[in-house]
Amino acid sequence: MVRLHIQSMLTSFISILPLCLLAQNFPQDYLRIHNDARAMVGVPPLLWDSKLESYANSFVMEHVADCAKGKDIEDDDNYSRNIAINSTPKDFTGADAVELWVSLKPFYDYESNSCIGGMPCFLYTQVVSRASIYLGCATIKCQNGGTLVTCYYDPPGSVFRRPY
């Protein structure tokens, strides 16, 4: 009887293991990509903050019905926030969102501290902002089939000064 119970538990664990490995929505997944991008420009790593994670979770829960409306909400004055929305049912993780923001680096011109080519590079500059020390993120599958990812930063990064 005990052997059957252990075998059942092991089978259950093995069946969910691939989902856990593919989730990429753990704090270390968000932090790794942020901190790799920050290291490339000589900025200290971010630290995970459970209070910011709580704000991020509240934000995504408020927009679970329709991901697209999440981008229209104004920022909180106390924190900076990056948002990524994938409107297709394709898997989209928190790590995918951070990689998307980092991929905007070629559209940031350090000399003029501005975006070039009409791209929203300030999503990238928030990732690497020297002003920010703490990070908290959340991801949710929305009822409309999309995915919403948000990260909060404290202190807020500034779009008015160079990020590094």
JSON list of C-alpha atoms in Angstrom, two decimals:
[
{"chain": "A", "resi": 1, "resn": "MET", "atom": "CA", "xyz": [0.00, 0.00, 0.00]},
{"chain": "A", "resi": 2, "resn": "VAL", "atom": "CA", "xyz": [2.81, 2.43, 0.91]},
{"chain": "A", "resi": 3, "resn": "ARG", "atom": "CA", "xyz": [4.71, 1.52, -2.24]},
{"chain": "A", "resi": 4, "resn": "LEU", "atom": "CA", "xyz": [1.62, 2.27, -4.37]},
{"chain": "A", "resi": 5, "resn": "HIS", "atom": "CA", "xyz": [1.19, 5.63, -2.63]},
{"chain": "A", "resi": 6, "resn": "ILE", "atom": "CA", "xyz": [4.83, 6.59, -3.24]},
{"chain": "A", "resi": 7, "resn": "GLN", "atom": "CA", "xyz": [4.60, 5.48, -6.86]},
{"chain": "A", "resi": 8, "resn": "SER", "atom": "CA", "xyz": [1.46, 7.59, -7.31]},
{"chain": "A", "resi": 9, "resn": "MET", "atom": "CA", "xyz": [3.15, 10.64, -5.76]},
{"chain": "A", "resi": 10, "resn": "LEU", "atom": "CA", "xyz": [6.22, 10.16, -7.94]},
{"chain": "A", "resi": 11, "resn": "THR", "atom": "CA", "xyz": [4.08, 9.87, -11.08]},
{"chain": "A", "resi": 12, "resn": "SER", "atom": "CA", "xyz": [2.21, 13.05, -10.15]},
{"chain": "A", "resi": 13, "resn": "PHE", "atom": "CA", "xyz": [5.47, 14.91, -9.51]},
{"chain": "A", "resi": 14, "resn": "ILE", "atom": "CA", "xyz": [7.00, 13.78, -12.80]},
{"chain": "A", "resi": 15, "resn": "SER", "atom": "CA", "xyz": [3.88, 14.78, -14.73]},
{"chain": "A", "resi": 16, "resn": "ILE", "atom": "CA", "xyz": [3.98, 18.37, -13.42]},
{"chain": "A", "resi": 17, "resn": "LEU", "atom": "CA", "xyz": [7.76, 18.78, -13.53]},
{"chain": "A", "resi": 18, "resn": "PRO", "atom": "CA", "xyz": [7.86, 19.94, -17.18]},
{"chain": "A", "resi": 19, "resn": "LEU", "atom": "CA", "xyz": [5.28, 22.61, -16.39]},
{"chain": "A", "resi": 20, "resn": "CYS", "atom": "CA", "xyz": [7.38, 23.87, -13.50]},
{"chain": "A", "resi": 21, "resn": "LEU", "atom": "CA", "xyz": [10.52, 23.96, -15.59]},
{"chain": "A", "resi": 22, "resn": "LEU", "atom": "CA", "xyz": [8.81, 25.82, -18.41]},
{"chain": "A", "resi": 23, "resn": "ALA", "atom": "CA", "xyz": [6.92, 28.29, -16.23]},
{"chain": "A", "resi": 24, "resn": "GLN", "atom": "CA", "xyz": [9.65, 30.95, -16.11]},
{"chain": "A", "resi": 25, "resn": "ASN", "atom": "CA", "xyz": [7.52, 33.06, -13.82]},
{"chain": "A", "resi": 26, "resn": "PHE", "atom": "CA", "xyz": [9.61, 32.65, -10.68]},
{"chain": "A", "resi": 27, "resn": "PRO", "atom": "CA", "xyz": [11.44, 35.58, -9.08]},
{"chain": "A", "resi": 28, "resn": "GLN", "atom": "CA", "xyz": [14.82, 34.22, -10.19]},
{"chain": "A", "resi": 29, "resn": "ASP", "atom": "CA", "xyz": [13.62, 34.13, -13.82]},
{"chain": "A", "resi": 30, "resn": "TYR", "atom": "CA", "xyz": [12.67, 37.82, -13.81]},
{"chain": "A", "resi": 31, "resn": "LEU", "atom": "CA", "xyz": [15.80, 38.76, -11.87]},
{"chain": "A", "resi": 32, "resn": "ARG", "atom": "CA", "xyz": [18.23, 36.79, -14.02]},
{"chain": "A", "resi": 33, "resn": "ILE", "atom": "CA", "xyz": [17.30, 38.55, -17.25]},
{"chain": "A", "resi": 34, "resn": "HIS", "atom": "CA", "xyz": [17.05, 41.98, -15.62]},
{"chain": "A", "resi": 35, "resn": "ASN", "atom": "CA", "xyz": [20.41, 41.56, -13.90]},
{"chain": "A", "resi": 36, "resn": "ASP", "atom": "CA", "xyz": [22.17, 40.18, -16.99]},
{"chain": "A", "resi": 37, "resn": "ALA", "atom": "CA", "xyz": [21.07, 43.31, -18.92]},
{"chain": "A", "resi": 38, "resn": "ARG", "atom": "CA", "xyz": [22.12, 45.55, -16.02]},
{"chain": "A", "resi": 39, "resn": "ALA", "atom": "CA", "xyz": [25.55, 43.89, -15.78]},
{"chain": "A", "resi": 40, "resn": "MET", "atom": "CA", "xyz": [26.14, 44.59, -19.48]},
{"chain": "A", "resi": 41, "resn": "VAL", "atom": "CA", "xyz": [25.93, 48.34, -18.79]},
{"chain": "A", "resi": 42, "resn": "GLY", "atom": "CA", "xyz": [27.67, 48.29, -15.39]},
{"chain": "A", "resi": 43, "resn": "VAL", "atom": "CA", "xyz": [24.58, 48.72, -13.20]},
{"chain": "A", "resi": 44, "resn": "PRO", "atom": "CA", "xyz": [24.23, 46.82, -9.89]},
{"chain": "A", "resi": 45, "resn": "PRO", "atom": "CA", "xyz": [21.72, 43.94, -9.75]},
{"chain": "A", "resi": 46, "resn": "LEU", "atom": "CA", "xyz": [18.13, 44.34, -8.63]},
{"chain": "A", "resi": 47, "resn": "LEU", "atom": "CA", "xyz": [16.81, 42.65, -5.50]},
{"chain": "A", "resi": 48, "resn": "TRP", "atom": "CA", "xyz": [13.42, 40.90, -5.31]},
{"chain": "A", "resi": 49, "resn": "ASP", "atom": "CA", "xyz": [10.82, 42.68, -3.19]},
{"chain": "A", "resi": 50, "resn": "SER", "atom": "CA", "xyz": [7.70, 40.84, -2.02]},
{"chain": "A", "resi": 51, "resn": "LYS", "atom": "CA", "xyz": [5.77, 44.11, -1.55]},
{"chain": "A", "resi": 52, "resn": "LEU", "atom": "CA", "xyz": [6.35, 45.02, -5.21]},
{"chain": "A", "resi": 53, "resn": "GLU", "atom": "CA", "xyz": [5.43, 41.47, -6.20]},
{"chain": "A", "resi": 54, "resn": "SER", "atom": "CA", "xyz": [2.16, 41.96, -4.30]},
{"chain": "A", "resi": 55, "resn": "TYR", "atom": "CA", "xyz": [1.47, 45.20, -6.21]},
{"chain": "A", "resi": 56, "resn": "ALA", "atom": "CA", "xyz": [2.22, 43.44, -9.48]},
{"chain": "A", "resi": 57, "resn": "ASN", "atom": "CA", "xyz": [-0.12, 40.57, -8.56]},
{"chain": "A", "resi": 58, "resn": "SER", "atom": "CA", "xyz": [-2.88, 43.03, -7.68]},
{"chain": "A", "resi": 59, "resn": "PHE", "atom": "CA", "xyz": [-2.41, 44.81, -10.99]},
{"chain": "A", "resi": 60, "resn": "VAL", "atom": "CA", "xyz": [-2.61, 41.66, -13.13]},
{"chain": "A", "resi": 61, "resn": "MET", "atom": "CA", "xyz": [-5.60, 40.38, -11.15]},
{"chain": "A", "resi": 62, "resn": "GLU", "atom": "CA", "xyz": [-7.43, 43.65, -11.84]},
{"chain": "A", "resi": 63, "resn": "HIS", "atom": "CA", "xyz": [-6.92, 43.08, -15.57]},
{"chain": "A", "resi": 64, "resn": "VAL", "atom": "CA", "xyz": [-7.46, 39.32, -15.84]},
{"chain": "A", "resi": 65, "resn": "ALA", "atom": "CA", "xyz": [-10.70, 39.79, -17.80]},
{"chain": "A", "resi": 66, "resn": "ASP", "atom": "CA", "xyz": [-9.05, 41.70, -20.64]},
{"chain": "A", "resi": 67, "resn": "CYS", "atom": "CA", "xyz": [-5.25, 42.00, -20.79]},
{"chain": "A", "resi": 68, "resn": "ALA", "atom": "CA", "xyz": [-5.31, 44.80, -23.33]},
{"chain": "A", "resi": 69, "resn": "LYS", "atom": "CA", "xyz": [-6.87, 47.27, -20.92]},
{"chain": "A", "resi": 70, "resn": "GLY", "atom": "CA", "xyz": [-3.91, 46.89, -18.59]},
{"chain": "A", "resi": 71, "resn": "LYS", "atom": "CA", "xyz": [-1.73, 49.11, -20.74]},
{"chain": "A", "resi": 72, "resn": "ASP", "atom": "CA", "xyz": [-4.12, 52.04, -20.41]},
{"chain": "A", "resi": 73, "resn": "ILE", "atom": "CA", "xyz": [-3.75, 52.38, -16.65]},
{"chain": "A", "resi": 74, "resn": "GLU", "atom": "CA", "xyz": [-1.60, 55.26, -15.43]},
{"chain": "A", "resi": 75, "resn": "ASP", "atom": "CA", "xyz": [1.54, 54.55, -13.47]},
{"chain": "A", "resi": 76, "resn": "ASP", "atom": "CA", "xyz": [1.66, 54.70, -9.70]},
{"chain": "A", "resi": 77, "resn": "ASP", "atom": "CA", "xyz": [3.69, 57.77, -8.66]},
{"chain": "A", "resi": 78, "resn": "ASN", "atom": "CA", "xyz": [5.61, 55.74, -6.08]},
{"chain": "A", "resi": 79, "resn": "TYR", "atom": "CA", "xyz": [6.96, 53.11, -8.47]},
{"chain": "A", "resi": 80, "resn": "SER", "atom": "CA", "xyz": [7.86, 52.60, -12.11]},
{"chain": "A", "resi": 81, "resn": "ARG", "atom": "CA", "xyz": [6.14, 49.82, -14.00]},
{"chain": "A", "resi": 82, "resn": "ASN", "atom": "CA", "xyz": [6.78, 47.92, -17.23]},
{"chain": "A", "resi": 83, "resn": "ILE", "atom": "CA", "xyz": [3.93, 46.07, -18.91]},
{"chain": "A", "resi": 84, "resn": "ALA", "atom": "CA", "xyz": [3.92, 43.44, -21.66]},
{"chain": "A", "resi": 85, "resn": "ILE", "atom": "CA", "xyz": [0.78, 42.06, -23.25]},
{"chain": "A", "resi": 86, "resn": "ASN", "atom": "CA", "xyz": [0.62, 39.06, -25.50]},
{"chain": "A", "resi": 87, "resn": "SER", "atom": "CA", "xyz": [-2.84, 38.95, -27.05]},
{"chain": "A", "resi": 88, "resn": "THR", "atom": "CA", "xyz": [-2.45, 35.51, -28.61]},
{"chain": "A", "resi": 89, "resn": "PRO", "atom": "CA", "xyz": [-2.97, 32.20, -26.83]},
{"chain": "A", "resi": 90, "resn": "LYS", "atom": "CA", "xyz": [0.73, 31.36, -27.47]},
{"chain": "A", "resi": 91, "resn": "ASP", "atom": "CA", "xyz": [2.68, 30.68, -24.29]},
{"chain": "A", "resi": 92, "resn": "PHE", "atom": "CA", "xyz": [4.25, 33.90, -23.05]},
{"chain": "A", "resi": 93, "resn": "THR", "atom": "CA", "xyz": [6.20, 33.94, -19.81]},
{"chain": "A", "resi": 94, "resn": "GLY", "atom": "CA", "xyz": [7.54, 36.61, -17.51]},
{"chain": "A", "resi": 95, "resn": "ALA", "atom": "CA", "xyz": [11.00, 35.82, -18.88]},
{"chain": "A", "resi": 96, "resn": "ASP", "atom": "CA", "xyz": [9.68, 36.41, -22.42]},
{"chain": "A", "resi": 97, "resn": "ALA", "atom": "CA", "xyz": [8.40, 39.84, -21.36]},
{"chain": "A", "resi": 98, "resn": "VAL", "atom": "CA", "xyz": [11.71, 40.89, -19.81]},
{"chain": "A", "resi": 99, "resn": "GLU", "atom": "CA", "xyz": [13.58, 39.67, -22.90]},
{"chain": "A", "resi": 100, "resn": "LEU", "atom": "CA", "xyz": [11.19, 41.75, -25.02]},
{"chain": "A", "resi": 101, "resn": "TRP", "atom": "CA", "xyz": [11.99, 44.88, -22.98]},
{"chain": "A", "resi": 102, "resn": "VAL", "atom": "CA", "xyz": [15.73, 44.19, -23.15]},
{"chain": "A", "resi": 103, "resn": "SER", "atom": "CA", "xyz": [15.49, 43.67, -26.93]},
{"chain": "A", "resi": 104, "resn": "LEU", "atom": "CA", "xyz": [14.61, 47.38, -27.23]},
{"chain": "A", "resi": 105, "resn": "LYS", "atom": "CA", "xyz": [18.19, 48.37, -26.32]},
{"chain": "A", "resi": 106, "resn": "PRO", "atom": "CA", "xyz": [19.18, 49.11, -29.97]},
{"chain": "A", "resi": 107, "resn": "PHE", "atom": "CA", "xyz": [16.47, 51.77, -30.06]},
{"chain": "A", "resi": 108, "resn": "TYR", "atom": "CA", "xyz": [17.91, 53.70, -27.09]},
{"chain": "A", "resi": 109, "resn": "ASP", "atom": "CA", "xyz": [20.37, 56.49, -27.90]},
{"chain": "A", "resi": 110, "resn": "TYR", "atom": "CA", "xyz": [22.48, 57.14, -24.81]},
{"chain": "A", "resi": 111, "resn": "GLU", "atom": "CA", "xyz": [23.87, 60.47, -26.03]},
{"chain": "A", "resi": 112, "resn": "SER", "atom": "CA", "xyz": [20.46, 62.08, -26.51]},
{"chain": "A", "resi": 113, "resn": "ASN", "atom": "CA", "xyz": [18.77, 59.93, -23.82]},
{"chain": "A", "resi": 114, "resn": "SER", "atom": "CA", "xyz": [15.94, 59.29, -26.24]},
{"chain": "A", "resi": 115, "resn": "CYS", "atom": "CA", "xyz": [14.31, 56.57, -28.29]},
{"chain": "A", "resi": 116, "resn": "ILE", "atom": "CA", "xyz": [15.05, 56.29, -31.98]},
{"chain": "A", "resi": 117, "resn": "GLY", "atom": "CA", "xyz": [13.05, 54.69, -34.75]},
{"chain": "A", "resi": 118, "resn": "GLY", "atom": "CA", "xyz": [9.72, 55.32, -33.02]},
{"chain": "A", "resi": 119, "resn": "MET", "atom": "CA", "xyz": [10.21, 52.41, -30.62]},
{"chain": "A", "resi": 120, "resn": "PRO", "atom": "CA", "xyz": [9.29, 52.58, -26.89]},
{"chain": "A", "resi": 121, "resn": "CYS", "atom": "CA", "xyz": [12.84, 52.15, -25.60]},
{"chain": "A", "resi": 122, "resn": "PHE", "atom": "CA", "xyz": [11.98, 53.44, -22.13]},
{"chain": "A", "resi": 123, "resn": "LEU", "atom": "CA", "xyz": [10.81, 49.93, -21.30]},
{"chain": "A", "resi": 124, "resn": "TYR", "atom": "CA", "xyz": [14.47, 48.97, -21.76]},
{"chain": "A", "resi": 125, "resn": "THR", "atom": "CA", "xyz": [15.82, 51.95, -19.81]},
{"chain": "A", "resi": 126, "resn": "GLN", "atom": "CA", "xyz": [13.64, 51.00, -16.84]},
{"chain": "A", "resi": 127, "resn": "VAL", "atom": "CA", "xyz": [15.18, 47.52, -16.82]},
{"chain": "A", "resi": 128, "resn": "VAL", "atom": "CA", "xyz": [18.69, 49.00, -16.58]},
{"chain": "A", "resi": 129, "resn": "SER", "atom": "CA", "xyz": [17.95, 52.14, -14.55]},
{"chain": "A", "resi": 130, "resn": "ARG", "atom": "CA", "xyz": [20.62, 52.70, -11.91]},
{"chain": "A", "resi": 131, "resn": "ALA", "atom": "CA", "xyz": [17.97, 54.48, -9.81]},
{"chain": "A", "resi": 132, "resn": "SER", "atom": "CA", "xyz": [16.00, 51.27, -9.23]},
{"chain": "A", "resi": 133, "resn": "ILE", "atom": "CA", "xyz": [17.11, 48.80, -6.56]},
{"chain": "A", "resi": 134, "resn": "TYR", "atom": "CA", "xyz": [14.07, 46.55, -6.03]},
{"chain": "A", "resi": 135, "resn": "LEU", "atom": "CA", "xyz": [11.87, 44.53, -8.38]},
{"chain": "A", "resi": 136, "resn": "GLY", "atom": "CA", "xyz": [8.57, 42.68, -8.11]},
{"chain": "A", "resi": 137, "resn": "CYS", "atom": "CA", "xyz": [6.73, 41.07, -11.04]},
{"chain": "A", "resi": 138, "resn": "ALA", "atom": "CA", "xyz": [3.66, 39.01, -11.87]},
{"chain": "A", "resi": 139, "resn": "THR", "atom": "CA", "xyz": [2.22, 37.20, -14.88]},
{"chain": "A", "resi": 140, "resn": "ILE", "atom": "CA", "xyz": [-1.35, 36.07, -15.53]},
{"chain": "A", "resi": 141, "resn": "LYS", "atom": "CA", "xyz": [-3.23, 34.26, -18.29]},
{"chain": "A", "resi": 142, "resn": "CYS", "atom": "CA", "xyz": [-6.15, 36.52, -19.14]},
{"chain": "A", "resi": 143, "resn": "GLN", "atom": "CA", "xyz": [-9.70, 35.39, -19.80]},
{"chain": "A", "resi": 144, "resn": "ASN", "atom": "CA", "xyz": [-9.46, 36.71, -23.37]},
{"chain": "A", "resi": 145, "resn": "GLY", "atom": "CA", "xyz": [-6.69, 34.18, -24.09]},
{"chain": "A", "resi": 146, "resn": "GLY", "atom": "CA", "xyz": [-3.73, 36.54, -23.79]},
{"chain": "A", "resi": 147, "resn": "THR", "atom": "CA", "xyz": [-1.07, 36.98, -21.14]},
{"chain": "A", "resi": 148, "resn": "LEU", "atom": "CA", "xyz": [-0.30, 40.06, -19.05]},
{"chain": "A", "resi": 149, "resn": "VAL", "atom": "CA", "xyz": [3.09, 40.62, -17.42]},
{"chain": "A", "resi": 150, "resn": "THR", "atom": "CA", "xyz": [4.04, 43.54, -15.23]},
{"chain": "A", "resi": 151, "resn": "CYS", "atom": "CA", "xyz": [7.08, 44.46, -13.19]},
{"chain": "A", "resi": 152, "resn": "TYR", "atom": "CA", "xyz": [7.28, 47.19, -10.57]},
{"chain": "A", "resi": 153, "resn": "TYR", "atom": "CA", "xyz": [10.54, 49.00, -9.78]},
{"chain": "A", "resi": 154, "resn": "ASP", "atom": "CA", "xyz": [11.54, 50.92, -6.65]},
{"chain": "A", "resi": 155, "resn": "PRO", "atom": "CA", "xyz": [12.77, 53.59, -6.57]},
{"chain": "A", "resi": 156, "resn": "PRO", "atom": "CA", "xyz": [11.30, 54.52, -9.92]},
{"chain": "A", "resi": 157, "resn": "GLY", "atom": "CA", "xyz": [13.62, 54.90, -12.87]},
{"chain": "A", "resi": 158, "resn": "SER", "atom": "CA", "xyz": [13.54, 58.30, -14.52]},
{"chain": "A", "resi": 159, "resn": "VAL", "atom": "CA", "xyz": [12.91, 58.94, -18.19]},
{"chain": "A", "resi": 160, "resn": "PHE", "atom": "CA", "xyz": [14.53, 62.38, -17.75]},
{"chain": "A", "resi": 161, "resn": "ARG", "atom": "CA", "xyz": [18.05, 61.24, -16.85]},
{"chain": "A", "resi": 162, "resn": "ARG", "atom": "CA", "xyz": [20.29, 58.61, -18.36]},
{"chain": "A", "resi": 163, "resn": "PRO", "atom": "CA", "xyz": [19.67, 55.15, -16.88]},
{"chain": "A", "resi": 164, "resn": "TYR", "atom": "CA", "xyz": [23.37, 54.35, -16.41]}
]
